[in-house]
Each structure stands twice: as C-alpha cells, then as structure tokens.
C-alpha cells in the first residue's frame, strides 16, 4: 500500500450518493432560519469579488478595484469583501489601485484547465506573488487524478505551494468534472496533504459549478482531516453562486458540519461577481 492509499483509509470509505443527498437535504431544511440580515452581511464579507473575463484590461480592472475602494467604510455595519480575484497579469494593477483593506487573489497555474507545462505553472504563480498576490487559486490536476497518478497530482501542489511563499493556496477541484462523492473526497484529501490552505469547488468556466452535495463531502473531509491533524483547512465555494439563497445554503452546510469556528473569512469564502450586489440590496 502506498502513502496515498494509506491516507485515503483514514477517511470514511464507500460514500453512498443517496445517503449524501439525504443528509444534505436534511441540513438544507435549516436554511430559512439562516436567511437573516446578519448572515447576509457576513456572507458579503466572505466574497472573493471576481473578474475573470476575456475582455478584462487594465482600465476595466482599475475601475473594478475602485468599486471595492468606494465601499470601504460606506456601510459601517458591513465589512468589505474578503478579496479581489483576477487573472495573474492584473495583480499589479489591483495592487496599484487598491486602497481598501482587502486581499488580492490571482488564478494561476494554467487556469482554468491546468493544462500547460509544469514550469509555466510555477513561473506564473511566482510572478503573481511577486506582483503582490496574497492568495493563489490553482486548478487540481484532474487528468493525473483520473490516471490515478497521485504522485504527479500531489507533487504539483507541493511545488506550487513552495512557490507561493507567504501567499495562501486555494486548490480548485472542479467538482462538476470529478462528479462522484468518492472522487471529490479523494481529491480533497490529496490536496490537503499536499499543502492546500483552501479547498475550492469549481472554476465556473466549463464544467458545472458548486452544488450542495459536493460541498457536503468536502466539509466532511475537512472535518475529518482536522480531527486527525488539528489543522483547519478553508473552503471556497464558487461556480454558479449567484443569489443570496444560494449563499445561505452553503453557509448552512458549513455551519452544520464544521461549525462556527469556520464561519469567518479566514476559512470560508464565496467566489462570485454578481452576488455582492444582490446581498447589498437585501440588507
């Protein structure tokens, strides 16, 4: 038995899809009690406000950053978003324009497919961190995973983590491509053991985005990892989180499984672009 198979054995085996759906639905029955102004304000503070468009340019990203600057202090009852997330070539623009107390996140490592030379992935991450990125979002090597080449998938994360230096690393599983609970659990385990600070659901670019069942599996796996290693790994839900009701669903799952200790922007994020406006309209 190799070290990866041994790691898998520490977690709940034989995940049953029907059981997961049932448990998830039981949790989601509690959503209504969490759909309050206080929770919506908190969710705003957990947003990674994202612009990942083909037409992005220096001027549009500067204006995008200014909207975050303008919000700072305008609503004393609502903290600002957690981070601004952009392509790596715009990190320096955000760094120059940003005056708000908000972190800078960059997608890197061949986003959104992770299909490029490994050396290019390392270089892209290193350049983004040098330009001022506080957080790096990379895509898990799903191709290596499907080949059961755990060594390659983990080595990439480990070396990218080293290239991040002090920046925090989010690993995007692309749960809509992994599909099964077993695949999502294994990818979460490999990512955490390889140095991920956050597990992120999806890119939102090609495959289906986040869904409650996938988030349930990730949360249970993070919980078990914490039980074994006493290390808290964060969760970022992204891909299709567009409404306040969507956000409250994921808040409810995190609250029920991981508890209030995870309900802060250091450990819980939502990747979104349009969600922020809707949350503000509701509070």
Short mmCIF file of N, CA and C in Angstrom, two decimals, residues 118-274:
data_model
loop_
_atom_site.label_atom_id
_atom_site.label_comp_id
_atom_site.label_asym_id
_atom_site.label_seq_id
_atom_site.Cartn_x
_atom_site.Cartn_y
_atom_site.Cartn_z
N UNK A 118 4.52 22.26 -16.51
CA UNK A 118 4.64 22.44 -15.07
C UNK A 118 5.50 23.66 -14.74
N UNK A 119 6.57 23.86 -15.53
CA UNK A 119 7.45 25.01 -15.30
C UNK A 119 6.71 26.32 -15.50
N UNK A 120 5.76 26.33 -16.43
CA UNK A 120 4.96 27.53 -16.67
C UNK A 120 4.04 27.79 -15.47
N UNK A 121 3.47 26.73 -14.91
CA UNK A 121 2.63 26.89 -13.73
C UNK A 121 3.40 27.53 -12.58
N UNK A 122 4.59 27.02 -12.33
CA UNK A 122 5.43 27.55 -11.25
C UNK A 122 5.78 29.01 -11.52
N UNK A 123 6.17 29.30 -12.76
CA UNK A 123 6.56 30.67 -13.11
C UNK A 123 5.39 31.63 -12.95
N UNK A 124 4.20 31.21 -13.38
CA UNK A 124 3.02 32.08 -13.30
C UNK A 124 2.67 32.39 -11.85
N UNK A 125 2.72 31.37 -11.00
CA UNK A 125 2.45 31.57 -9.57
C UNK A 125 3.49 32.50 -8.97
N UNK A 126 4.75 32.26 -9.25
CA UNK A 126 5.83 33.09 -8.70
C UNK A 126 5.70 34.55 -9.12
N UNK A 127 5.37 34.78 -10.39
CA UNK A 127 5.22 36.15 -10.87
C UNK A 127 4.04 36.85 -10.21
N UNK A 128 2.93 36.12 -10.03
CA UNK A 128 1.76 36.71 -9.39
C UNK A 128 2.07 37.10 -7.95
N UNK A 129 2.77 36.25 -7.24
CA UNK A 129 3.14 36.55 -5.84
C UNK A 129 4.10 37.73 -5.80
N UNK A 130 5.05 37.76 -6.70
CA UNK A 130 6.00 38.88 -6.76
C UNK A 130 5.28 40.20 -7.03
N UNK A 131 4.22 40.15 -7.85
CA UNK A 131 3.46 41.37 -8.16
C UNK A 131 2.53 41.80 -7.03
N UNK A 132 2.34 40.94 -6.02
CA UNK A 132 1.55 41.37 -4.87
C UNK A 132 0.37 40.50 -4.50
N UNK A 133 0.22 39.32 -5.11
CA UNK A 133 -0.90 38.45 -4.76
C UNK A 133 -0.73 37.90 -3.35
N UNK A 134 -1.80 38.01 -2.57
CA UNK A 134 -1.82 37.44 -1.21
C UNK A 134 -2.32 36.01 -1.23
N UNK A 135 -3.05 35.65 -2.28
CA UNK A 135 -3.66 34.33 -2.39
C UNK A 135 -3.58 33.86 -3.84
N UNK A 136 -3.38 32.56 -4.01
CA UNK A 136 -3.28 31.97 -5.34
C UNK A 136 -4.31 30.86 -5.46
N UNK A 137 -5.09 30.89 -6.55
CA UNK A 137 -6.09 29.86 -6.83
C UNK A 137 -5.61 29.05 -8.04
N UNK A 138 -5.34 27.76 -7.83
CA UNK A 138 -4.91 26.89 -8.94
C UNK A 138 -5.93 25.77 -9.14
N UNK A 139 -5.89 25.15 -10.30
CA UNK A 139 -6.78 24.04 -10.61
C UNK A 139 -6.04 22.72 -10.38
N UNK A 140 -6.69 21.84 -9.63
CA UNK A 140 -6.18 20.49 -9.38
C UNK A 140 -5.93 19.78 -10.70
N UNK A 141 -4.87 18.98 -10.76
CA UNK A 141 -4.55 18.24 -11.98
C UNK A 141 -5.48 17.04 -12.10
N UNK A 142 -6.66 17.29 -12.67
CA UNK A 142 -7.68 16.25 -12.76
C UNK A 142 -7.25 15.15 -13.73
N UNK A 143 -6.49 15.50 -14.77
CA UNK A 143 -6.01 14.48 -15.70
C UNK A 143 -5.15 13.44 -15.01
N UNK A 144 -4.20 13.90 -14.20
CA UNK A 144 -3.34 12.98 -13.44
C UNK A 144 -4.18 12.18 -12.44
N UNK A 145 -5.19 12.84 -11.85
CA UNK A 145 -6.05 12.16 -10.89
C UNK A 145 -6.79 10.99 -11.54
N UNK A 146 -7.36 11.21 -12.73
CA UNK A 146 -8.11 10.16 -13.40
C UNK A 146 -7.21 8.98 -13.82
N UNK A 147 -5.92 9.25 -13.97
CA UNK A 147 -4.97 8.18 -14.25
C UNK A 147 -4.51 7.48 -12.96
N UNK A 148 -5.01 7.99 -11.83
CA UNK A 148 -4.57 7.54 -10.51
C UNK A 148 -3.07 7.77 -10.32
N UNK A 149 -2.59 8.83 -10.95
CA UNK A 149 -1.19 9.23 -10.78
C UNK A 149 -1.14 10.22 -9.62
N UNK A 150 -1.34 9.69 -8.41
CA UNK A 150 -1.39 10.55 -7.22
C UNK A 150 -0.09 11.33 -7.06
N UNK A 151 1.03 10.69 -7.40
CA UNK A 151 2.35 11.32 -7.22
C UNK A 151 2.44 12.63 -8.00
N UNK A 152 2.05 12.59 -9.27
CA UNK A 152 2.13 13.80 -10.10
C UNK A 152 1.18 14.87 -9.59
N UNK A 153 -0.05 14.49 -9.27
CA UNK A 153 -1.04 15.46 -8.80
C UNK A 153 -0.57 16.15 -7.52
N UNK A 154 0.01 15.37 -6.61
CA UNK A 154 0.45 15.93 -5.33
C UNK A 154 1.74 16.74 -5.47
N UNK A 155 2.65 16.26 -6.31
CA UNK A 155 3.91 16.98 -6.48
C UNK A 155 3.66 18.38 -7.02
N UNK A 156 2.73 18.50 -7.95
CA UNK A 156 2.41 19.83 -8.49
C UNK A 156 1.98 20.77 -7.37
N UNK A 157 1.05 20.31 -6.54
CA UNK A 157 0.55 21.17 -5.47
C UNK A 157 1.68 21.52 -4.50
N UNK A 158 2.49 20.55 -4.14
CA UNK A 158 3.58 20.79 -3.19
C UNK A 158 4.56 21.85 -3.71
N UNK A 159 4.91 21.75 -4.98
CA UNK A 159 5.89 22.70 -5.53
C UNK A 159 5.26 24.07 -5.77
N UNK A 160 4.00 24.08 -6.14
CA UNK A 160 3.31 25.37 -6.28
C UNK A 160 3.16 26.03 -4.92
N UNK A 161 2.87 25.24 -3.89
CA UNK A 161 2.78 25.78 -2.54
C UNK A 161 4.10 26.44 -2.14
N UNK A 162 5.21 25.82 -2.47
CA UNK A 162 6.52 26.42 -2.18
C UNK A 162 6.71 27.73 -2.94
N UNK A 163 6.23 27.77 -4.19
CA UNK A 163 6.35 28.98 -5.00
C UNK A 163 5.47 30.11 -4.47
N UNK A 164 4.42 29.75 -3.72
CA UNK A 164 3.53 30.77 -3.14
C UNK A 164 4.20 31.59 -2.04
N UNK A 165 5.26 31.06 -1.47
CA UNK A 165 5.93 31.68 -0.33
C UNK A 165 4.91 31.97 0.77
N UNK A 166 4.65 33.23 1.09
CA UNK A 166 3.72 33.56 2.18
C UNK A 166 2.26 33.62 1.73
N UNK A 167 2.02 33.55 0.43
CA UNK A 167 0.65 33.62 -0.08
C UNK A 167 -0.09 32.32 0.23
N UNK A 168 -1.39 32.43 0.47
CA UNK A 168 -2.21 31.25 0.75
C UNK A 168 -2.63 30.59 -0.56
N UNK A 169 -2.72 29.26 -0.53
CA UNK A 169 -3.01 28.50 -1.73
C UNK A 169 -4.40 27.87 -1.67
N UNK A 170 -5.21 28.16 -2.69
CA UNK A 170 -6.52 27.53 -2.86
C UNK A 170 -6.42 26.55 -4.03
N UNK A 171 -6.87 25.32 -3.81
CA UNK A 171 -6.85 24.30 -4.86
C UNK A 171 -8.28 24.06 -5.34
N UNK A 172 -8.51 24.29 -6.63
CA UNK A 172 -9.84 24.16 -7.24
C UNK A 172 -10.00 22.72 -7.73
N UNK A 173 -10.95 22.00 -7.19
CA UNK A 173 -11.13 20.59 -7.53
C UNK A 173 -11.83 20.38 -8.86
N UNK A 174 -12.66 21.31 -9.28
CA UNK A 174 -13.56 21.15 -10.43
C UNK A 174 -14.49 19.97 -10.15
N UNK A 175 -15.32 20.15 -9.13
CA UNK A 175 -16.19 19.07 -8.65
C UNK A 175 -17.19 18.61 -9.71
N UNK A 176 -17.59 19.50 -10.61
CA UNK A 176 -18.52 19.11 -11.67
C UNK A 176 -17.92 18.15 -12.66
N UNK A 177 -16.59 18.10 -12.73
CA UNK A 177 -15.89 17.14 -13.58
C UNK A 177 -15.59 15.86 -12.81
N UNK A 178 -15.23 15.98 -11.55
CA UNK A 178 -14.97 14.80 -10.72
C UNK A 178 -16.23 13.98 -10.50
N UNK A 179 -17.35 14.66 -10.35
CA UNK A 179 -18.71 14.09 -10.30
C UNK A 179 -19.02 13.28 -9.05
N UNK A 180 -18.31 12.19 -8.79
CA UNK A 180 -18.73 11.29 -7.72
C UNK A 180 -18.21 11.75 -6.36
N UNK A 181 -18.92 11.35 -5.31
CA UNK A 181 -18.51 11.68 -3.95
C UNK A 181 -17.13 11.11 -3.64
N UNK A 182 -16.87 9.89 -4.11
CA UNK A 182 -15.58 9.26 -3.86
C UNK A 182 -14.44 10.05 -4.50
N UNK A 183 -14.62 10.48 -5.75
CA UNK A 183 -13.60 11.29 -6.42
C UNK A 183 -13.37 12.61 -5.71
N UNK A 184 -14.45 13.26 -5.32
CA UNK A 184 -14.34 14.56 -4.64
C UNK A 184 -13.62 14.40 -3.30
N UNK A 185 -13.95 13.34 -2.57
CA UNK A 185 -13.28 13.09 -1.30
C UNK A 185 -11.79 12.85 -1.50
N UNK A 186 -11.43 11.99 -2.46
CA UNK A 186 -10.01 11.68 -2.68
C UNK A 186 -9.23 12.91 -3.13
N UNK A 187 -9.81 13.71 -4.03
CA UNK A 187 -9.13 14.92 -4.49
C UNK A 187 -8.93 15.90 -3.34
N UNK A 188 -9.92 16.00 -2.45
CA UNK A 188 -9.80 16.86 -1.28
C UNK A 188 -8.67 16.38 -0.38
N UNK A 189 -8.61 15.08 -0.14
CA UNK A 189 -7.56 14.51 0.72
C UNK A 189 -6.18 14.78 0.13
N UNK A 190 -6.00 14.48 -1.15
CA UNK A 190 -4.70 14.69 -1.79
C UNK A 190 -4.28 16.16 -1.72
N UNK A 191 -5.23 17.07 -1.94
CA UNK A 191 -4.92 18.50 -1.92
C UNK A 191 -4.51 18.96 -0.53
N UNK A 192 -5.24 18.51 0.49
CA UNK A 192 -4.91 18.93 1.87
C UNK A 192 -3.55 18.39 2.30
N UNK A 193 -3.28 17.12 2.00
CA UNK A 193 -2.00 16.54 2.38
C UNK A 193 -0.83 17.16 1.61
N UNK A 194 -1.13 17.81 0.48
CA UNK A 194 -0.07 18.41 -0.34
C UNK A 194 0.16 19.88 -0.04
N UNK A 195 -0.64 20.47 0.88
CA UNK A 195 -0.36 21.84 1.30
C UNK A 195 -1.42 22.87 1.00
N UNK A 196 -2.57 22.46 0.50
CA UNK A 196 -3.64 23.44 0.23
C UNK A 196 -4.09 24.12 1.52
N UNK A 197 -4.25 25.42 1.46
CA UNK A 197 -4.82 26.18 2.59
C UNK A 197 -6.34 26.23 2.49
N UNK A 198 -6.84 26.16 1.27
CA UNK A 198 -8.28 26.15 0.99
C UNK A 198 -8.58 25.07 -0.04
N UNK A 199 -9.74 24.46 0.08
CA UNK A 199 -10.29 23.64 -0.99
C UNK A 199 -11.40 24.45 -1.66
N UNK A 200 -11.33 24.56 -2.97
CA UNK A 200 -12.28 25.35 -3.73
C UNK A 200 -13.04 24.42 -4.67
N UNK A 201 -14.33 24.66 -4.84
CA UNK A 201 -15.15 23.72 -5.60
C UNK A 201 -14.87 23.74 -7.11
N UNK A 202 -14.95 24.92 -7.74
CA UNK A 202 -15.05 24.95 -9.20
C UNK A 202 -14.46 26.22 -9.78
N UNK A 203 -14.13 26.16 -11.07
CA UNK A 203 -13.71 27.36 -11.79
C UNK A 203 -14.92 28.17 -12.26
N UNK A 204 -16.03 27.47 -12.53
CA UNK A 204 -17.20 28.13 -13.09
C UNK A 204 -17.06 28.45 -14.57
N UNK A 205 -16.06 27.86 -15.22
CA UNK A 205 -15.78 28.20 -16.61
C UNK A 205 -16.34 27.19 -17.62
N UNK A 206 -16.14 25.91 -17.38
CA UNK A 206 -16.52 24.90 -18.36
C UNK A 206 -17.50 23.89 -17.77
N UNK A 207 -17.17 23.35 -16.63
CA UNK A 207 -17.96 22.28 -16.03
C UNK A 207 -18.94 22.84 -15.01
N UNK A 208 -19.93 22.04 -14.61
CA UNK A 208 -20.89 22.52 -13.61
C UNK A 208 -20.18 23.02 -12.35
N UNK A 209 -20.75 24.07 -11.77
CA UNK A 209 -20.14 24.67 -10.59
C UNK A 209 -20.51 23.94 -9.31
N UNK A 210 -20.47 24.68 -8.22
CA UNK A 210 -20.72 24.09 -6.90
C UNK A 210 -22.13 23.53 -6.81
N UNK A 211 -22.28 22.48 -6.02
CA UNK A 211 -23.60 22.01 -5.63
C UNK A 211 -23.54 21.57 -4.17
N UNK A 212 -24.67 21.54 -3.48
CA UNK A 212 -24.66 21.26 -2.04
C UNK A 212 -24.05 19.91 -1.68
N UNK A 213 -24.28 18.87 -2.50
CA UNK A 213 -23.75 17.55 -2.18
C UNK A 213 -22.23 17.54 -2.22
N UNK A 214 -21.64 18.20 -3.21
CA UNK A 214 -20.18 18.28 -3.28
C UNK A 214 -19.61 19.02 -2.09
N UNK A 215 -20.27 20.11 -1.71
CA UNK A 215 -19.79 20.89 -0.56
C UNK A 215 -19.94 20.09 0.73
N UNK A 216 -21.00 19.31 0.83
CA UNK A 216 -21.17 18.41 1.98
C UNK A 216 -19.98 17.46 2.11
N UNK A 217 -19.59 16.83 0.99
CA UNK A 217 -18.47 15.88 1.01
C UNK A 217 -17.17 16.58 1.39
N UNK A 218 -16.92 17.76 0.80
CA UNK A 218 -15.69 18.49 1.12
C UNK A 218 -15.66 18.87 2.60
N UNK A 219 -16.77 19.36 3.11
CA UNK A 219 -16.82 19.75 4.53
C UNK A 219 -16.56 18.56 5.45
N UNK A 220 -17.16 17.43 5.16
CA UNK A 220 -16.94 16.23 5.98
C UNK A 220 -15.48 15.81 5.94
N UNK A 221 -14.85 15.94 4.79
CA UNK A 221 -13.45 15.55 4.64
C UNK A 221 -12.53 16.52 5.37
N UNK A 222 -12.83 17.81 5.28
CA UNK A 222 -12.07 18.82 6.04
C UNK A 222 -12.21 18.57 7.54
N UNK A 223 -13.42 18.23 7.97
CA UNK A 223 -13.67 17.97 9.39
C UNK A 223 -12.85 16.79 9.88
N UNK A 224 -12.80 15.73 9.09
CA UNK A 224 -12.04 14.54 9.48
C UNK A 224 -10.54 14.82 9.48
N UNK A 225 -10.09 15.61 8.50
CA UNK A 225 -8.67 16.00 8.45
C UNK A 225 -8.29 16.79 9.71
N UNK A 226 -9.19 17.67 10.12
CA UNK A 226 -8.93 18.45 11.35
C UNK A 226 -8.88 17.53 12.57
N UNK A 227 -9.75 16.52 12.60
CA UNK A 227 -9.74 15.58 13.73
C UNK A 227 -8.42 14.84 13.81
N UNK A 228 -7.86 14.50 12.66
CA UNK A 228 -6.61 13.73 12.62
C UNK A 228 -5.40 14.61 12.87
N UNK A 229 -5.38 15.79 12.24
CA UNK A 229 -4.15 16.60 12.22
C UNK A 229 -4.24 17.92 13.00
N UNK A 230 -5.44 18.25 13.48
CA UNK A 230 -5.65 19.51 14.21
C UNK A 230 -5.22 20.72 13.37
N UNK A 231 -5.48 20.67 12.09
CA UNK A 231 -5.17 21.77 11.17
C UNK A 231 -6.44 22.14 10.42
N UNK A 232 -6.79 23.42 10.46
CA UNK A 232 -8.01 23.89 9.81
C UNK A 232 -7.73 24.28 8.36
N UNK A 233 -8.43 23.63 7.45
CA UNK A 233 -8.35 23.95 6.04
C UNK A 233 -9.61 24.71 5.65
N UNK A 234 -9.44 25.76 4.86
CA UNK A 234 -10.58 26.58 4.47
C UNK A 234 -11.36 26.00 3.30
N UNK A 235 -12.54 26.57 3.07
CA UNK A 235 -13.42 26.16 1.98
C UNK A 235 -13.82 27.39 1.17
N UNK A 236 -13.69 27.28 -0.15
CA UNK A 236 -14.20 28.33 -1.04
C UNK A 236 -15.21 27.71 -2.00
N UNK A 237 -16.43 28.22 -1.95
CA UNK A 237 -17.49 27.74 -2.83
C UNK A 237 -17.57 28.69 -4.02
N UNK A 238 -17.49 28.15 -5.22
CA UNK A 238 -17.52 29.00 -6.41
C UNK A 238 -18.12 28.25 -7.58
N UNK A 239 -18.56 29.02 -8.55
CA UNK A 239 -19.20 28.45 -9.73
C UNK A 239 -20.70 28.40 -9.56
N UNK A 240 -21.39 29.42 -10.06
CA UNK A 240 -22.86 29.41 -10.03
C UNK A 240 -23.49 29.89 -8.75
N UNK A 241 -22.72 30.51 -7.86
CA UNK A 241 -23.31 31.06 -6.62
C UNK A 241 -23.74 32.49 -6.94
N UNK A 242 -24.98 32.65 -7.34
CA UNK A 242 -25.43 33.94 -7.87
C UNK A 242 -26.46 34.65 -6.99
N UNK A 243 -27.15 33.91 -6.13
CA UNK A 243 -28.22 34.51 -5.35
C UNK A 243 -27.92 34.42 -3.86
N UNK A 244 -28.61 35.26 -3.11
CA UNK A 244 -28.48 35.21 -1.65
C UNK A 244 -28.89 33.85 -1.12
N UNK A 245 -29.92 33.26 -1.73
CA UNK A 245 -30.39 31.94 -1.29
C UNK A 245 -29.33 30.87 -1.52
N UNK A 246 -28.62 30.97 -2.65
CA UNK A 246 -27.50 30.04 -2.90
C UNK A 246 -26.46 30.15 -1.79
N UNK A 247 -26.08 31.37 -1.48
CA UNK A 247 -25.03 31.61 -0.49
C UNK A 247 -25.45 31.10 0.89
N UNK A 248 -26.72 31.30 1.24
CA UNK A 248 -27.21 30.84 2.54
C UNK A 248 -27.18 29.32 2.62
N UNK A 249 -27.43 28.64 1.53
CA UNK A 249 -27.34 27.17 1.52
C UNK A 249 -25.95 26.71 1.95
N UNK A 250 -24.93 27.32 1.36
CA UNK A 250 -23.56 26.88 1.66
C UNK A 250 -23.15 27.31 3.07
N UNK A 251 -23.61 28.47 3.49
CA UNK A 251 -23.39 28.89 4.89
C UNK A 251 -23.97 27.84 5.84
N UNK A 252 -25.16 27.37 5.55
CA UNK A 252 -25.84 26.41 6.41
C UNK A 252 -25.09 25.09 6.49
N UNK A 253 -24.58 24.63 5.34
CA UNK A 253 -23.82 23.37 5.33
C UNK A 253 -22.55 23.51 6.15
N UNK A 254 -21.83 24.61 5.97
CA UNK A 254 -20.59 24.82 6.73
C UNK A 254 -20.90 24.92 8.22
N UNK A 255 -21.93 25.65 8.57
CA UNK A 255 -22.29 25.81 9.97
C UNK A 255 -22.64 24.48 10.62
N UNK A 256 -23.40 23.64 9.91
CA UNK A 256 -23.84 22.37 10.48
C UNK A 256 -22.71 21.36 10.60
N UNK A 257 -21.79 21.34 9.64
CA UNK A 257 -20.74 20.31 9.64
C UNK A 257 -19.47 20.79 10.33
N UNK A 258 -19.00 21.96 9.98
CA UNK A 258 -17.72 22.45 10.51
C UNK A 258 -17.90 23.37 11.72
N UNK A 259 -19.05 24.01 11.83
CA UNK A 259 -19.34 24.82 12.99
C UNK A 259 -18.89 26.27 12.86
N UNK A 260 -19.19 27.03 13.88
CA UNK A 260 -18.93 28.47 13.86
C UNK A 260 -17.44 28.80 13.72
N UNK A 261 -16.56 27.89 14.13
CA UNK A 261 -15.12 28.14 14.01
C UNK A 261 -14.71 28.40 12.56
N UNK A 262 -15.45 27.85 11.62
CA UNK A 262 -15.12 28.04 10.20
C UNK A 262 -15.84 29.23 9.58
N UNK A 263 -16.73 29.85 10.34
CA UNK A 263 -17.53 30.93 9.77
C UNK A 263 -16.84 32.27 9.97
N UNK A 264 -15.75 32.44 9.21
CA UNK A 264 -15.01 33.70 9.16
C UNK A 264 -14.27 33.72 7.82
N UNK A 265 -13.92 34.91 7.33
CA UNK A 265 -13.29 34.99 6.01
C UNK A 265 -11.92 34.33 5.91
N UNK A 266 -11.32 33.99 7.05
CA UNK A 266 -10.06 33.27 7.02
C UNK A 266 -10.24 31.82 6.59
N UNK A 267 -11.46 31.29 6.75
CA UNK A 267 -11.69 29.88 6.48
C UNK A 267 -12.87 29.61 5.54
N UNK A 268 -13.65 30.64 5.23
CA UNK A 268 -14.82 30.44 4.37
C UNK A 268 -14.90 31.57 3.37
N UNK A 269 -14.96 31.21 2.09
CA UNK A 269 -15.07 32.19 1.01
C UNK A 269 -16.13 31.76 0.00
N UNK A 270 -16.62 32.74 -0.71
CA UNK A 270 -17.52 32.51 -1.83
C UNK A 270 -16.96 33.27 -3.03
N UNK A 271 -16.70 32.56 -4.11
CA UNK A 271 -16.23 33.20 -5.33
C UNK A 271 -17.41 33.66 -6.15
N UNK A 272 -17.51 34.96 -6.41
CA UNK A 272 -18.69 35.47 -7.10
C UNK A 272 -18.39 36.82 -7.73
N UNK A 273 -19.23 37.18 -8.70
CA UNK A 273 -19.14 38.52 -9.30
C UNK A 273 -20.45 39.27 -9.08
N UNK A 274 -21.59 38.65 -9.37
CA UNK A 274 -22.87 39.35 -9.24
C UNK A 274 -23.51 39.23 -7.86
#
